Coordinates of C-alpha atoms in Angstrom, one line a residue:
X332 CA -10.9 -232.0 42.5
X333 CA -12.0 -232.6 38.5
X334 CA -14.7 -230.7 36.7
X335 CA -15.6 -232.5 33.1
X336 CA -17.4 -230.9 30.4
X337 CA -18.4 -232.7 26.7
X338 CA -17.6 -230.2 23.3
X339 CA -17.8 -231.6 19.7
X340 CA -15.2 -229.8 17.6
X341 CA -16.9 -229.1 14.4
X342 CA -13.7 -227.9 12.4
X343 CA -10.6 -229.5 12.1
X344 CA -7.5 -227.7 13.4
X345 CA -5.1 -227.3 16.1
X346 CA -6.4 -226.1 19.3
X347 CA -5.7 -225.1 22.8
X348 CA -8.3 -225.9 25.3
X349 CA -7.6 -223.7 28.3
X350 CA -9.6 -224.4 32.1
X351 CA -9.5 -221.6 34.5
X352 CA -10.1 -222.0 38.3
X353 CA -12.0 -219.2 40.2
X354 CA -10.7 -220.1 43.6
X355 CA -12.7 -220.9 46.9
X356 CA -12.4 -219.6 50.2
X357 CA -9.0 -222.4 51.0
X358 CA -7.2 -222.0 47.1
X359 CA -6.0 -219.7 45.5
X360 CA -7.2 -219.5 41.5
X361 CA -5.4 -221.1 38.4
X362 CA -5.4 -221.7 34.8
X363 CA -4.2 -224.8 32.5
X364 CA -4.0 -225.4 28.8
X365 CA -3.5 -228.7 26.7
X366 CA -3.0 -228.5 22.6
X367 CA -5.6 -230.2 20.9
X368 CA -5.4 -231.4 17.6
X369 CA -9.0 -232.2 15.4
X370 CA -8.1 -234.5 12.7
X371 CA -10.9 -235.1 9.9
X372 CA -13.4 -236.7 10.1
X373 CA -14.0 -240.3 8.0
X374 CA -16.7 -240.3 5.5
X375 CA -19.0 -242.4 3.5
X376 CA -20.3 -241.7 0.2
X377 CA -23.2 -243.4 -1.6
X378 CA -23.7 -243.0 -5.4
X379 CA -27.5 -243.4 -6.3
X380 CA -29.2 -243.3 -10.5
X381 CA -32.2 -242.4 -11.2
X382 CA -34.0 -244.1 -12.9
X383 CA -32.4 -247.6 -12.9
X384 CA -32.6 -249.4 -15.2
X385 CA -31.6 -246.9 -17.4
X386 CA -31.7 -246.9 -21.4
X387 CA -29.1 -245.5 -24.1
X388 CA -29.7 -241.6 -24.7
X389 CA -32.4 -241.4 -21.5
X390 CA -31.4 -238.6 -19.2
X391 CA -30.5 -240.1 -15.6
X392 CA -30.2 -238.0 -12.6
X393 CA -26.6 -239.2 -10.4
X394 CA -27.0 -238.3 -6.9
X395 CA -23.8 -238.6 -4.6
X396 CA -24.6 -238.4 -1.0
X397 CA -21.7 -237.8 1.5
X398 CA -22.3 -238.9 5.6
X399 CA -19.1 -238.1 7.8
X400 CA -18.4 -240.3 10.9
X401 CA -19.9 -238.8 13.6
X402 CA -22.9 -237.0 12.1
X403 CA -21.8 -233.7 13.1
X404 CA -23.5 -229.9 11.6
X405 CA -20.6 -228.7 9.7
X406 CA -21.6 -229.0 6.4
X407 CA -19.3 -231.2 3.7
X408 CA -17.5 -228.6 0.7
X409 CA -15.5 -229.9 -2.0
X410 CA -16.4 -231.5 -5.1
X411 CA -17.6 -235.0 -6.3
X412 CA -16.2 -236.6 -9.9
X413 CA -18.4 -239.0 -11.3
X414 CA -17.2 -241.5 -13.4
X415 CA -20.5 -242.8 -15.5
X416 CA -18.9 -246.3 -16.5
X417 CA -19.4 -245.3 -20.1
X418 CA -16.0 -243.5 -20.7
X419 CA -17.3 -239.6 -19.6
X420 CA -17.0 -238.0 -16.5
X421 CA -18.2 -234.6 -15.0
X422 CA -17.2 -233.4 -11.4
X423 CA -19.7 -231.5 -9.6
X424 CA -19.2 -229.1 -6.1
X425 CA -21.0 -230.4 -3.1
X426 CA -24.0 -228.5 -2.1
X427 CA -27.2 -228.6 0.0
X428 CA -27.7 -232.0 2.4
X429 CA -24.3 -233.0 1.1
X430 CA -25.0 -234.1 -1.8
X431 CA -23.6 -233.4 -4.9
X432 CA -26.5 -234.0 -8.3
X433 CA -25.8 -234.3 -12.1
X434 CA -27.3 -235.6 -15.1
X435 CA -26.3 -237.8 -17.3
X436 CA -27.3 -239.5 -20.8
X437 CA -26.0 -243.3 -21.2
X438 CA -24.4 -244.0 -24.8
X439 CA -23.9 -247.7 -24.3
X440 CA -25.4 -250.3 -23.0
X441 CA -25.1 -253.0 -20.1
X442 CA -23.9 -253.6 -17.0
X443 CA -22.4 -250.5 -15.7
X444 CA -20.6 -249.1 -12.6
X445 CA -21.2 -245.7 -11.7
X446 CA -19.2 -244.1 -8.9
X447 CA -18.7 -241.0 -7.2
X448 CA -15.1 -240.2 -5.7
X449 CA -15.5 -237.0 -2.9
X450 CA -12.1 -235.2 -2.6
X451 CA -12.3 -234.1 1.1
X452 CA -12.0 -231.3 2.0
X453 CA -10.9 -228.9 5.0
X454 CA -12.7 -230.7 7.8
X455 CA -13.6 -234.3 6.2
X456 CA -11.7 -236.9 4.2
X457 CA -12.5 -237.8 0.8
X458 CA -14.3 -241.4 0.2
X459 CA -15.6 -243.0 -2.8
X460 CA -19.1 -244.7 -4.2
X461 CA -20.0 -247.0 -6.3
X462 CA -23.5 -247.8 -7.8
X463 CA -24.3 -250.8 -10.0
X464 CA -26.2 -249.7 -13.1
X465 CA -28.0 -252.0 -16.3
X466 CA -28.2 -249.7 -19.7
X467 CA -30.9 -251.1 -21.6
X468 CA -30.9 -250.4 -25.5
X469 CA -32.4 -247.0 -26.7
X470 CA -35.2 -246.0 -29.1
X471 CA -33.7 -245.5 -32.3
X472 CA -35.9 -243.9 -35.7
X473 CA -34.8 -244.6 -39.3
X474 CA -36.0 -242.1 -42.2
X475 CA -36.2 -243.7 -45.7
X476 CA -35.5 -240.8 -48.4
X477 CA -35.1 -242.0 -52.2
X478 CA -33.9 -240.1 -55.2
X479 CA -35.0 -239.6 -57.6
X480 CA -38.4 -240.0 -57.3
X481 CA -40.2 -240.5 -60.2
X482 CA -37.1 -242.6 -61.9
X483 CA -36.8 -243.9 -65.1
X484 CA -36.8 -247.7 -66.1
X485 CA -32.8 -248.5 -65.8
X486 CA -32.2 -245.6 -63.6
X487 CA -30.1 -246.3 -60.9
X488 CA -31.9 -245.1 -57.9
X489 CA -30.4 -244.0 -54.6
X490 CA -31.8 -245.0 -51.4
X491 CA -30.7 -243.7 -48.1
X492 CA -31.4 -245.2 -44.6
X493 CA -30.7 -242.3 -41.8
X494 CA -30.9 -243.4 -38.2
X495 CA -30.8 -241.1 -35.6
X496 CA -30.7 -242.0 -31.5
X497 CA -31.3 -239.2 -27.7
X498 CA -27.4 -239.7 -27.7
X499 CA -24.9 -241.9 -28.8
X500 CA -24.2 -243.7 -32.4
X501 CA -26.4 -246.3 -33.9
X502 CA -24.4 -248.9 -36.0
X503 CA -24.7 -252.5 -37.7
X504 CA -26.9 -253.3 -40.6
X505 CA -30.0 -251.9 -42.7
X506 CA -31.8 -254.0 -44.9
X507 CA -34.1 -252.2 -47.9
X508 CA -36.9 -254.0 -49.4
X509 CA -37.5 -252.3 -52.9
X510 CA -40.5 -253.9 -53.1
X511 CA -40.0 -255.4 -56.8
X512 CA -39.0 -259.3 -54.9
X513 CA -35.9 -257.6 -54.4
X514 CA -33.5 -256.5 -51.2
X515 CA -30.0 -255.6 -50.2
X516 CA -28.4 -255.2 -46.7
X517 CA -26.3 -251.9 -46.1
X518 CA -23.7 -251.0 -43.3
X519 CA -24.6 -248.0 -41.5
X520 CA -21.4 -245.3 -41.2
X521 CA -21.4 -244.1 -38.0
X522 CA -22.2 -240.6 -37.2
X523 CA -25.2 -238.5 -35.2
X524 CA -26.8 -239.8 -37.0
X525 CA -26.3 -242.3 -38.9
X526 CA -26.3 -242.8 -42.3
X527 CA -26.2 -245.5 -45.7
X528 CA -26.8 -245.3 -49.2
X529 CA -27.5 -248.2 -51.7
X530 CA -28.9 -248.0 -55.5
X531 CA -30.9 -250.5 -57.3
X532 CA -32.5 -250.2 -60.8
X533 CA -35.7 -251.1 -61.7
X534 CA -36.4 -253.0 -64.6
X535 CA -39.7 -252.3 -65.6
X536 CA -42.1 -249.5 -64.8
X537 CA -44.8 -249.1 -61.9
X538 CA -44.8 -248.3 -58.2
X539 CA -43.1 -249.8 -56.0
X540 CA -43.2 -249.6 -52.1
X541 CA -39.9 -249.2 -50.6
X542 CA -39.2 -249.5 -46.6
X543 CA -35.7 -249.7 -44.8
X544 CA -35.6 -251.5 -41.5
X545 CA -33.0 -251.0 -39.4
X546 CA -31.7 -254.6 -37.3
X547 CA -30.0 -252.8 -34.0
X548 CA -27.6 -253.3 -31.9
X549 CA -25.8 -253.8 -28.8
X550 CA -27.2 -250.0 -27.8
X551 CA -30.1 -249.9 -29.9
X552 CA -33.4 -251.2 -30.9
X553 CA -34.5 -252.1 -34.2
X554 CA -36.8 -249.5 -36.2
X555 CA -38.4 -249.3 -39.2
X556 CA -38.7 -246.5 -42.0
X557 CA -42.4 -245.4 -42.9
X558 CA -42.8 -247.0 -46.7
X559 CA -42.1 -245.3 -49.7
X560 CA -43.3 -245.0 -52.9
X561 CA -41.1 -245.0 -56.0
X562 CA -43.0 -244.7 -59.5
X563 CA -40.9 -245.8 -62.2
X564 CA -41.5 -244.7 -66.1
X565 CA -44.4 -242.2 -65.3
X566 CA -45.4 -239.4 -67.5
X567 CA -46.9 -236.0 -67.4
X568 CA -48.6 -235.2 -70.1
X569 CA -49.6 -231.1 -71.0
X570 CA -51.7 -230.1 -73.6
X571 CA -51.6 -226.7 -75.3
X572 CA -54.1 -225.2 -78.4
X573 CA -53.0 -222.6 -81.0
X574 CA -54.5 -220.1 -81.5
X575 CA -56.5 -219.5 -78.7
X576 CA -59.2 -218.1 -78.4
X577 CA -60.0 -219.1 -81.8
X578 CA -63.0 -218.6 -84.8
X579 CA -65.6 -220.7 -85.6
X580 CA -64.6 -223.1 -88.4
X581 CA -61.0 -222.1 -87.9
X582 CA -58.1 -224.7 -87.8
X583 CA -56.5 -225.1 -84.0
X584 CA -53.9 -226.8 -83.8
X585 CA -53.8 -229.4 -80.8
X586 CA -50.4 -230.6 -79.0
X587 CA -50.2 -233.2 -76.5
X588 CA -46.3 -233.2 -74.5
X589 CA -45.8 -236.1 -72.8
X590 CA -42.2 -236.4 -70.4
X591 CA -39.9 -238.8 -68.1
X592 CA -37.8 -238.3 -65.8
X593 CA -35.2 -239.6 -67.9
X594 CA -35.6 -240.8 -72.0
X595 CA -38.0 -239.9 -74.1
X596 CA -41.7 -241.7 -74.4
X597 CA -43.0 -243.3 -77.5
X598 CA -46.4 -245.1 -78.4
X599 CA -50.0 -243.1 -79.8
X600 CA -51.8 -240.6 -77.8

């Protein structure tokens, strides 16, 4: 006679299934045993971004979610190495629902493959993920800072674009409107963030409105620097009295000072 029963293994490792007969009233009792060996188990694992699309410097959650073949209860260990498709990687340990989460911020842009390669581990073998991912361009912000400011007529004034990005490094060109009819395009020197200088001299006096706008790139967007105002050739003027206090019908001297920046004024006051 046969006597069947189902069992789902739910580690992998060798094992020795014994079956022991009780006997009946006509046979005597008996026992059997057979090895048994539990290989791993396949897997699948599925790499998922949130949010996609993405931009440059936005923080995106990477979820890797690992299903062994059968389902079974044991739960998946090991660790997960994502690969974000921009050059950096981070591995993370498996945890809750078999998944493995991180975090990531993009620092370039377009059409990007994000996968998720699960080692194994004791019971499952490892598998790999792959998610398709489009990086936008990021925000970027450019600060205009000029010095110095009030300049003299002549003076060779410095003008410095900074732009700064969530992550990565802004590059290509700035152009800076001095506002006398005049501009000149500068490079930006990469850096967090970055940065370029240029110097122009005015060749009169007033105020001018300066601005620096910033063209983009492959990874960014184009931004713009609130205006500035440069006065060229202004003055303070002071006045002082001596003596004072002072007497009726007595003689006070009166001085007027006037200043620059730079060079000294001439004319009537």
């Amino acid at each position: 006679g046969t006597a069947t029963i189902n069992h789902t293994y739910l580690t992998a490792n060798n094992f020795t299934a014994t079956a022991t007969y009780g006997s009946d009233a006509t046979f005597a009792g008996s026992s059997g045993t057979k090895a048994m060996t539990v290989i791993k188990s396949v897997t699948t694992t599925t790499v998922a971004v949130n949010p996609s699309p993405a931009s440059v410097g936005q923080l995106a959650t990477v979820t890797a979610t690992i299903a062994p073949t059968p389902a079974v209860s044991t739960p998946v260990a090991g660790t997960v190495t994502f690969a974000f498709g921009d050059g950096t990687t981070a591995v993370v340990n498996v945890g809750a629902n078999n998944t493995a989460t991180t975090t990531h911020a993009f620092v370039t842009g377009g059409n990007l493959t994000v996968g998720g390669i699960f080692t194994g581990d004791s019971n499952f073998q490892g598998s790999t993920g792959l998610a398709a991912l489009h990086v936008t361009p990021g925000a970027s912000t450019t600060a205009l800072t000029v010095t110095p400011n009030p300049g003299s007529v002549s003076q060779s004034i410095g003008f410095t674009a900074t732009v700064s990005a969530p992550a990565g490094t802004p590059t290509g060109p700035v152009l800076f409107d001095f506002g006398d009819g005049t501009n000149v395009v500068g490079t930006l020197t990469a850096g967090s963030p970055s940065t370029v200088t240029v110097h122009h001299p005015y060749p009169a006096k007033g105020a001018f409105t300066v601005t620096a706008s910033y063209a983009g790139d492959v990874n960014f967007n184009a931004s713009n620097s609130a205006p500035v105002q440069e006065v060229i050739g202004g003055t303070t003027t002071t006045v002082s009295s001596a003596p004072n206090p002072s007497l009726v019908g007595q003689s006070v001297a009166v001085t007027a000072t006037v200043a620059a920046p730079a060079g000294t004024p001439t004319g009537n006051v």
